mmCIF file with all atom_site columns, C-alpha atoms in Angstrom:
data_model
loop_
_atom_site.group_PDB
_atom_site.id
_atom_site.type_symbol
_atom_site.label_atom_id
_atom_site.label_alt_id
_atom_site.label_comp_id
_atom_site.label_asym_id
_atom_site.label_entity_id
_atom_site.label_seq_id
_atom_site.pdbx_PDB_ins_code
_atom_site.Cartn_x
_atom_site.Cartn_y
_atom_site.Cartn_z
_atom_site.occupancy
_atom_site.B_iso_or_equiv
_atom_site.pdbx_formal_charge
_atom_site.auth_seq_id
_atom_site.auth_comp_id
_atom_site.auth_asym_id
_atom_site.auth_atom_id
_atom_site.pdbx_PDB_model_num
ATOM 1   C CA . UNK A 1 1   ? -11.835 -2.749 -7.398  1.00 45.00 ? 40  UNK A CA 1
ATOM 2   C CA . UNK A 1 2   ? -8.723  -0.390 -8.216  1.00 46.00 ? 41  UNK A CA 1
ATOM 3   C CA . UNK A 1 3   ? -7.387  -0.126 -11.907 1.00 46.00 ? 42  UNK A CA 1
ATOM 4   C CA . UNK A 1 4   ? -4.903  0.930  -13.175 1.00 48.00 ? 43  UNK A CA 1
ATOM 5   C CA . UNK A 1 5   ? -3.507  1.532  -17.146 1.00 48.00 ? 44  UNK A CA 1
ATOM 6   C CA . UNK A 1 6   ? -0.661  2.684  -18.583 1.00 47.00 ? 45  UNK A CA 1
ATOM 7   C CA . UNK A 1 7   ? -2.767  4.032  -21.905 1.00 50.00 ? 46  UNK A CA 1
ATOM 8   C CA . UNK A 1 8   ? -3.520  6.339  -24.430 1.00 52.00 ? 47  UNK A CA 1
ATOM 9   C CA . UNK A 1 9   ? -7.297  6.740  -24.657 1.00 57.00 ? 48  UNK A CA 1
ATOM 10  C CA . UNK A 1 10  ? -7.499  9.174  -27.327 1.00 56.00 ? 49  UNK A CA 1
ATOM 11  C CA . UNK A 1 11  ? -8.520  8.832  -31.129 1.00 53.00 ? 50  UNK A CA 1
ATOM 12  C CA . UNK A 1 12  ? -5.622  6.986  -33.214 1.00 56.00 ? 51  UNK A CA 1
ATOM 13  C CA . UNK A 1 13  ? -2.065  9.549  -33.505 1.00 55.00 ? 52  UNK A CA 1
ATOM 14  C CA . UNK A 1 14  ? -0.769  8.765  -36.774 1.00 52.00 ? 53  UNK A CA 1
ATOM 15  C CA . UNK A 1 15  ? 3.132   9.054  -36.957 1.00 55.00 ? 54  UNK A CA 1
ATOM 16  C CA . UNK A 1 16  ? 2.625   11.836 -39.574 1.00 59.00 ? 55  UNK A CA 1
ATOM 17  C CA . UNK A 1 17  ? 0.782   15.429 -39.510 1.00 59.00 ? 56  UNK A CA 1
ATOM 18  C CA . UNK A 1 18  ? -1.841  15.511 -41.640 1.00 56.00 ? 57  UNK A CA 1
ATOM 19  C CA . UNK A 1 19  ? -4.784  17.725 -42.427 1.00 62.00 ? 58  UNK A CA 1
ATOM 20  C CA . UNK A 1 20  ? -8.797  16.749 -43.312 1.00 66.00 ? 59  UNK A CA 1
ATOM 21  C CA . UNK A 1 21  ? -10.814 18.726 -45.299 1.00 67.00 ? 60  UNK A CA 1
ATOM 22  C CA . UNK A 1 22  ? -13.929 18.707 -45.622 1.00 67.00 ? 61  UNK A CA 1
ATOM 23  C CA . UNK A 1 23  ? -16.378 20.336 -48.226 1.00 71.00 ? 62  UNK A CA 1
ATOM 24  C CA . UNK A 1 24  ? -19.590 19.940 -45.770 1.00 73.00 ? 63  UNK A CA 1
ATOM 25  C CA . UNK A 1 25  ? -20.489 20.227 -42.256 1.00 73.00 ? 64  UNK A CA 1
ATOM 26  C CA . UNK A 1 26  ? -22.161 17.272 -42.250 1.00 77.00 ? 65  UNK A CA 1
ATOM 27  C CA . UNK A 1 27  ? -18.920 15.659 -43.488 1.00 78.00 ? 66  UNK A CA 1
ATOM 28  C CA . UNK A 1 28  ? -17.897 17.347 -39.790 1.00 77.00 ? 67  UNK A CA 1
ATOM 29  C CA . UNK A 1 29  ? -19.553 16.369 -38.222 1.00 84.00 ? 68  UNK A CA 1
ATOM 30  C CA . UNK A 1 30  ? -19.777 12.579 -39.504 1.00 85.00 ? 69  UNK A CA 1
ATOM 31  C CA . UNK A 1 31  ? -15.623 13.199 -39.118 1.00 82.00 ? 70  UNK A CA 1
ATOM 32  C CA . UNK A 1 32  ? -16.795 14.065 -34.733 1.00 84.00 ? 71  UNK A CA 1
ATOM 33  C CA . UNK A 1 33  ? -19.661 11.097 -34.505 1.00 89.00 ? 72  UNK A CA 1
ATOM 34  C CA . UNK A 1 34  ? -16.818 8.136  -35.638 1.00 88.00 ? 73  UNK A CA 1
ATOM 35  C CA . UNK A 1 35  ? -14.010 10.031 -33.508 1.00 86.00 ? 74  UNK A CA 1
ATOM 36  C CA . UNK A 1 36  ? -16.414 9.920  -30.200 1.00 90.00 ? 75  UNK A CA 1
ATOM 37  C CA . UNK A 1 37  ? -17.563 6.401  -31.301 1.00 92.00 ? 76  UNK A CA 1
ATOM 38  C CA . UNK A 1 38  ? -13.876 5.732  -30.867 1.00 90.00 ? 77  UNK A CA 1
ATOM 39  C CA . UNK A 1 39  ? -13.389 6.798  -27.639 1.00 90.00 ? 78  UNK A CA 1
ATOM 40  C CA . UNK A 1 40  ? -16.176 5.431  -26.056 1.00 94.00 ? 79  UNK A CA 1
ATOM 41  C CA . UNK A 1 41  ? -15.521 1.937  -27.239 1.00 93.00 ? 80  UNK A CA 1
ATOM 42  C CA . UNK A 1 42  ? -11.801 3.234  -25.939 1.00 91.00 ? 81  UNK A CA 1
ATOM 43  C CA . UNK A 1 43  ? -13.760 3.652  -22.403 1.00 93.00 ? 82  UNK A CA 1
ATOM 44  C CA . UNK A 1 44  ? -16.358 0.915  -22.176 1.00 94.00 ? 83  UNK A CA 1
ATOM 45  C CA . UNK A 1 45  ? -13.267 -1.904 -22.787 1.00 92.00 ? 84  UNK A CA 1
ATOM 46  C CA . UNK A 1 46  ? -12.229 -0.125 -19.801 1.00 91.00 ? 85  UNK A CA 1
ATOM 47  C CA . UNK A 1 47  ? -15.561 0.591  -18.059 1.00 92.00 ? 86  UNK A CA 1
ATOM 48  C CA . UNK A 1 48  ? -16.596 -3.508 -18.567 1.00 92.00 ? 87  UNK A CA 1
ATOM 49  C CA . UNK A 1 49  ? -14.203 -4.376 -15.391 1.00 89.00 ? 88  UNK A CA 1
ATOM 50  C CA . UNK A 1 50  ? -15.641 -1.805 -12.827 1.00 88.00 ? 89  UNK A CA 1
ATOM 51  C CA . UNK A 1 51  ? -12.798 -0.100 -12.547 1.00 88.00 ? 90  UNK A CA 1
ATOM 52  C CA . UNK A 1 52  ? -12.799 3.431  -9.491  1.00 88.00 ? 91  UNK A CA 1
ATOM 53  C CA . UNK A 1 53  ? -9.531  4.926  -11.008 1.00 90.00 ? 92  UNK A CA 1
ATOM 54  C CA . UNK A 1 54  ? -7.600  4.585  -14.245 1.00 90.00 ? 93  UNK A CA 1
ATOM 55  C CA . UNK A 1 55  ? -4.310  5.720  -13.866 1.00 89.00 ? 94  UNK A CA 1
ATOM 56  C CA . UNK A 1 56  ? -2.596  6.621  -17.537 1.00 88.00 ? 95  UNK A CA 1
ATOM 57  C CA . UNK A 1 57  ? 1.157   7.655  -18.721 1.00 86.00 ? 96  UNK A CA 1
ATOM 58  C CA . UNK A 1 58  ? -0.289  8.895  -21.929 1.00 83.00 ? 97  UNK A CA 1
ATOM 59  C CA . UNK A 1 59  ? -2.953  11.749 -22.259 1.00 82.00 ? 98  UNK A CA 1
ATOM 60  C CA . UNK A 1 60  ? -6.376  11.103 -21.588 1.00 87.00 ? 99  UNK A CA 1
ATOM 61  C CA . UNK A 1 61  ? -8.568  13.888 -24.011 1.00 87.00 ? 100 UNK A CA 1
ATOM 62  C CA . UNK A 1 62  ? -11.610 15.469 -22.430 1.00 90.00 ? 101 UNK A CA 1
ATOM 63  C CA . UNK A 1 63  ? -14.564 13.321 -23.673 1.00 91.00 ? 102 UNK A CA 1
ATOM 64  C CA . UNK A 1 64  ? -12.712 10.167 -22.401 1.00 91.00 ? 103 UNK A CA 1
ATOM 65  C CA . UNK A 1 65  ? -12.768 11.769 -19.258 1.00 92.00 ? 104 UNK A CA 1
ATOM 66  C CA . UNK A 1 66  ? -16.500 12.744 -19.771 1.00 94.00 ? 105 UNK A CA 1
ATOM 67  C CA . UNK A 1 67  ? -17.580 8.521  -20.057 1.00 95.00 ? 106 UNK A CA 1
ATOM 68  C CA . UNK A 1 68  ? -15.407 7.984  -17.857 1.00 94.00 ? 107 UNK A CA 1
ATOM 69  C CA . UNK A 1 69  ? -16.170 10.174 -14.937 1.00 94.00 ? 108 UNK A CA 1
ATOM 70  C CA . UNK A 1 70  ? -20.273 10.168 -16.094 1.00 96.00 ? 109 UNK A CA 1
ATOM 71  C CA . UNK A 1 71  ? -19.508 6.243  -15.515 1.00 95.00 ? 110 UNK A CA 1
ATOM 72  C CA . UNK A 1 72  ? -18.350 8.155  -11.770 1.00 93.00 ? 111 UNK A CA 1
ATOM 73  C CA . UNK A 1 73  ? -14.891 6.361  -12.255 1.00 92.00 ? 112 UNK A CA 1
ATOM 74  C CA . UNK A 1 74  ? -11.826 8.727  -11.435 1.00 91.00 ? 113 UNK A CA 1
ATOM 75  C CA . UNK A 1 75  ? -8.875  9.391  -14.103 1.00 91.00 ? 114 UNK A CA 1
ATOM 76  C CA . UNK A 1 76  ? -5.434  10.131 -13.287 1.00 90.00 ? 115 UNK A CA 1
ATOM 77  C CA . UNK A 1 77  ? -3.099  11.384 -16.526 1.00 89.00 ? 116 UNK A CA 1
ATOM 78  C CA . UNK A 1 78  ? 0.866   11.825 -17.710 1.00 89.00 ? 117 UNK A CA 1
ATOM 79  C CA . UNK A 1 79  ? 1.409   10.176 -14.900 1.00 88.00 ? 118 UNK A CA 1
ATOM 80  C CA . UNK A 1 80  ? 5.377   9.044  -14.530 1.00 90.00 ? 119 UNK A CA 1
ATOM 81  C CA . UNK A 1 81  ? 6.656   5.854  -15.815 1.00 89.00 ? 120 UNK A CA 1
ATOM 82  C CA . UNK A 1 82  ? 8.401   5.622  -12.989 1.00 88.00 ? 121 UNK A CA 1
ATOM 83  C CA . UNK A 1 83  ? 5.178   6.381  -10.136 1.00 88.00 ? 122 UNK A CA 1
ATOM 84  C CA . UNK A 1 84  ? 3.023   4.368  -12.567 1.00 87.00 ? 123 UNK A CA 1
ATOM 85  C CA . UNK A 1 85  ? 5.551   1.391  -12.205 1.00 88.00 ? 124 UNK A CA 1
ATOM 86  C CA . UNK A 1 86  ? 6.086   2.130  -8.280  1.00 87.00 ? 125 UNK A CA 1
ATOM 87  C CA . UNK A 1 87  ? 1.232   2.488  -8.094  1.00 87.00 ? 126 UNK A CA 1
ATOM 88  C CA . UNK A 1 88  ? 1.225   -0.593 -9.591  1.00 87.00 ? 127 UNK A CA 1
ATOM 89  C CA . UNK A 1 89  ? 3.005   -2.854 -7.562  1.00 86.00 ? 128 UNK A CA 1
ATOM 90  C CA . UNK A 1 90  ? 1.724   -0.896 -4.297  1.00 85.00 ? 129 UNK A CA 1
ATOM 91  C CA . UNK A 1 91  ? -1.633  -1.870 -5.725  1.00 86.00 ? 130 UNK A CA 1
ATOM 92  C CA . UNK A 1 92  ? -1.396  -5.348 -7.705  1.00 86.00 ? 131 UNK A CA 1
ATOM 93  C CA . UNK A 1 93  ? -2.368  -3.863 -10.769 1.00 87.00 ? 132 UNK A CA 1
ATOM 94  C CA . UNK A 1 94  ? -0.538  -4.984 -13.812 1.00 88.00 ? 133 UNK A CA 1
ATOM 95  C CA . UNK A 1 95  ? 0.293   -1.989 -16.748 1.00 88.00 ? 134 UNK A CA 1
ATOM 96  C CA . UNK A 1 96  ? -0.881  -2.533 -19.378 1.00 87.00 ? 135 UNK A CA 1
ATOM 97  C CA . UNK A 1 97  ? -0.800  -0.824 -23.612 1.00 83.00 ? 136 UNK A CA 1
ATOM 98  C CA . UNK A 1 98  ? -3.734  -1.048 -24.764 1.00 83.00 ? 137 UNK A CA 1
ATOM 99  C CA . UNK A 1 99  ? -7.603  -1.065 -23.682 1.00 85.00 ? 138 UNK A CA 1
ATOM 100 C CA . UNK A 1 100 ? -7.893  -4.982 -25.607 1.00 85.00 ? 139 UNK A CA 1
ATOM 101 C CA . UNK A 1 101 ? -5.645  -6.609 -24.047 1.00 86.00 ? 140 UNK A CA 1
ATOM 102 C CA . UNK A 1 102 ? -7.188  -5.888 -19.955 1.00 85.00 ? 141 UNK A CA 1
ATOM 103 C CA . UNK A 1 103 ? -7.733  -8.614 -18.539 1.00 88.00 ? 142 UNK A CA 1
ATOM 104 C CA . UNK A 1 104 ? -9.369  -9.401 -14.880 1.00 87.00 ? 143 UNK A CA 1
ATOM 105 C CA . UNK A 1 105 ? -6.172  -9.887 -13.163 1.00 87.00 ? 144 UNK A CA 1
ATOM 106 C CA . UNK A 1 106 ? -4.662  -7.205 -14.328 1.00 85.00 ? 145 UNK A CA 1
ATOM 107 C CA . UNK A 1 107 ? -6.950  -5.773 -12.354 1.00 83.00 ? 146 UNK A CA 1
ATOM 108 C CA . UNK A 1 108 ? -4.425  -4.062 -9.084  1.00 84.00 ? 147 UNK A CA 1
ATOM 109 C CA . UNK A 1 109 ? -7.372  -4.698 -6.335  1.00 84.00 ? 148 UNK A CA 1
ATOM 110 C CA . UNK A 1 110 ? -4.838  -3.736 -3.118  1.00 82.00 ? 149 UNK A CA 1
ATOM 111 C CA . UNK A 1 111 ? -5.613  0.223  -3.312  1.00 81.00 ? 150 UNK A CA 1
ATOM 112 C CA . UNK A 1 112 ? -7.273  1.439  -0.061  1.00 83.00 ? 151 UNK A CA 1
ATOM 113 C CA . UNK A 1 113 ? -8.705  5.272  -0.087  1.00 86.00 ? 152 UNK A CA 1
ATOM 114 C CA . UNK A 1 114 ? -7.427  7.054  -3.617  1.00 87.00 ? 153 UNK A CA 1
ATOM 115 C CA . UNK A 1 115 ? -7.873  11.121 -1.959  1.00 89.00 ? 154 UNK A CA 1
ATOM 116 C CA . UNK A 1 116 ? -6.601  14.355 -3.531  1.00 90.00 ? 155 UNK A CA 1
ATOM 117 C CA . UNK A 1 117 ? -5.275  16.851 -0.590  1.00 92.00 ? 156 UNK A CA 1
ATOM 118 C CA . UNK A 1 118 ? -3.494  20.438 -1.631  1.00 92.00 ? 157 UNK A CA 1
ATOM 119 C CA . UNK A 1 119 ? -0.835  20.940 0.228   1.00 87.00 ? 158 UNK A CA 1
ATOM 120 C CA . UNK A 1 120 ? 0.788   24.507 -0.081  1.00 85.00 ? 159 UNK A CA 1
ATOM 121 C CA . UNK A 1 121 ? -0.912  25.591 -3.371  1.00 89.00 ? 160 UNK A CA 1
ATOM 122 C CA . UNK A 1 122 ? -0.223  22.124 -5.544  1.00 87.00 ? 161 UNK A CA 1
ATOM 123 C CA . UNK A 1 123 ? -2.480  19.407 -5.273  1.00 90.00 ? 162 UNK A CA 1
ATOM 124 C CA . UNK A 1 124 ? -1.831  15.931 -4.390  1.00 88.00 ? 163 UNK A CA 1
ATOM 125 C CA . UNK A 1 125 ? -3.098  12.846 -5.307  1.00 88.00 ? 164 UNK A CA 1
ATOM 126 C CA . UNK A 1 126 ? -2.247  9.773  -2.846  1.00 87.00 ? 165 UNK A CA 1
ATOM 127 C CA . UNK A 1 127 ? -3.126  5.882  -2.746  1.00 87.00 ? 166 UNK A CA 1
ATOM 128 C CA . UNK A 1 128 ? -3.181  4.547  0.843   1.00 86.00 ? 167 UNK A CA 1
ATOM 129 C CA . UNK A 1 129 ? -4.157  1.786  2.969   1.00 86.00 ? 168 UNK A CA 1
ATOM 130 C CA . UNK A 1 130 ? -3.143  -0.351 0.168   1.00 84.00 ? 169 UNK A CA 1
ATOM 131 C CA . UNK A 1 131 ? -2.930  -3.968 1.065   1.00 86.00 ? 170 UNK A CA 1
ATOM 132 C CA . UNK A 1 132 ? 0.518   -5.511 0.995   1.00 84.00 ? 171 UNK A CA 1
ATOM 133 C CA . UNK A 1 133 ? 2.167   -2.217 -0.440  1.00 81.00 ? 172 UNK A CA 1
ATOM 134 C CA . UNK A 1 134 ? 5.987   -3.313 -1.757  1.00 79.00 ? 173 UNK A CA 1
ATOM 135 C CA . UNK A 1 135 ? 6.170   0.847  -2.310  1.00 78.00 ? 174 UNK A CA 1
ATOM 136 C CA . UNK A 1 136 ? 6.063   3.663  -1.407  1.00 78.00 ? 175 UNK A CA 1
ATOM 137 C CA . UNK A 1 137 ? 6.546   7.220  -1.959  1.00 78.00 ? 176 UNK A CA 1
ATOM 138 C CA . UNK A 1 138 ? 8.146   9.658  0.776   1.00 78.00 ? 177 UNK A CA 1
ATOM 139 C CA . UNK A 1 139 ? 6.797   13.685 0.201   1.00 79.00 ? 178 UNK A CA 1
ATOM 140 C CA . UNK A 1 140 ? 9.666   16.585 0.988   1.00 80.00 ? 179 UNK A CA 1
ATOM 141 C CA . UNK A 1 141 ? 8.504   20.131 1.957   1.00 80.00 ? 180 UNK A CA 1
ATOM 142 C CA . UNK A 1 142 ? 11.232  22.681 2.744   1.00 85.00 ? 181 UNK A CA 1
ATOM 143 C CA . UNK A 1 143 ? 12.624  26.178 2.667   1.00 89.00 ? 182 UNK A CA 1
ATOM 144 C CA . UNK A 1 144 ? 14.736  25.524 -0.414  1.00 91.00 ? 183 UNK A CA 1
ATOM 145 C CA . UNK A 1 145 ? 15.105  23.616 -3.568  1.00 90.00 ? 184 UNK A CA 1
ATOM 146 C CA . UNK A 1 146 ? 19.025  23.407 -1.973  1.00 93.00 ? 185 UNK A CA 1
ATOM 147 C CA . UNK A 1 147 ? 17.634  22.254 1.535   1.00 92.00 ? 186 UNK A CA 1
ATOM 148 C CA . UNK A 1 148 ? 14.591  19.868 -0.483  1.00 89.00 ? 187 UNK A CA 1
ATOM 149 C CA . UNK A 1 149 ? 17.827  18.471 -2.599  1.00 89.00 ? 188 UNK A CA 1
ATOM 150 C CA . UNK A 1 150 ? 20.291  17.455 0.331   1.00 91.00 ? 189 UNK A CA 1
ATOM 151 C CA . UNK A 1 151 ? 17.239  15.814 1.738   1.00 89.00 ? 190 UNK A CA 1
ATOM 152 C CA . UNK A 1 152 ? 16.399  13.196 -1.117  1.00 85.00 ? 191 UNK A CA 1
ATOM 153 C CA . UNK A 1 153 ? 20.508  12.656 -1.271  1.00 89.00 ? 192 UNK A CA 1
ATOM 154 C CA . UNK A 1 154 ? 20.546  11.850 1.947   1.00 89.00 ? 193 UNK A CA 1
ATOM 155 C CA . UNK A 1 155 ? 17.933  9.094  1.612   1.00 82.00 ? 194 UNK A CA 1
ATOM 156 C CA . UNK A 1 156 ? 19.151  7.411  -1.557  1.00 76.00 ? 195 UNK A CA 1
#
């Protein structure tokens, strides 16, 4: 099964900037332990559905990447909303905003293969061989930005 989700796997983010001052290293260690437990809990909520791939429009902390990769799960972060919607449509996934909202029916099972390819100097992620895809992406390459803009305009 492949699982696609729109969520942020970071420690809680606050609306206003703030600082935490600690007097001892043990206080700092306690805060770091609490953050690790929180992120591990978020990842556990995702991993109970046994995904192969997690996609997020938001950030994914290094710690969350560690927990996911340790479980054999690939992750794509900071995907544009429009691209995330296309992937959800192509794979049958439902985009959710928080791990505690996840249900088995949200898991997208229509993806065939996830691969990363290097084209020129850039890396691209592909989800191919989808069952009954309802969306696709056209990758354009050309000699100049003006040429590509003209081709893109003609495709629309």
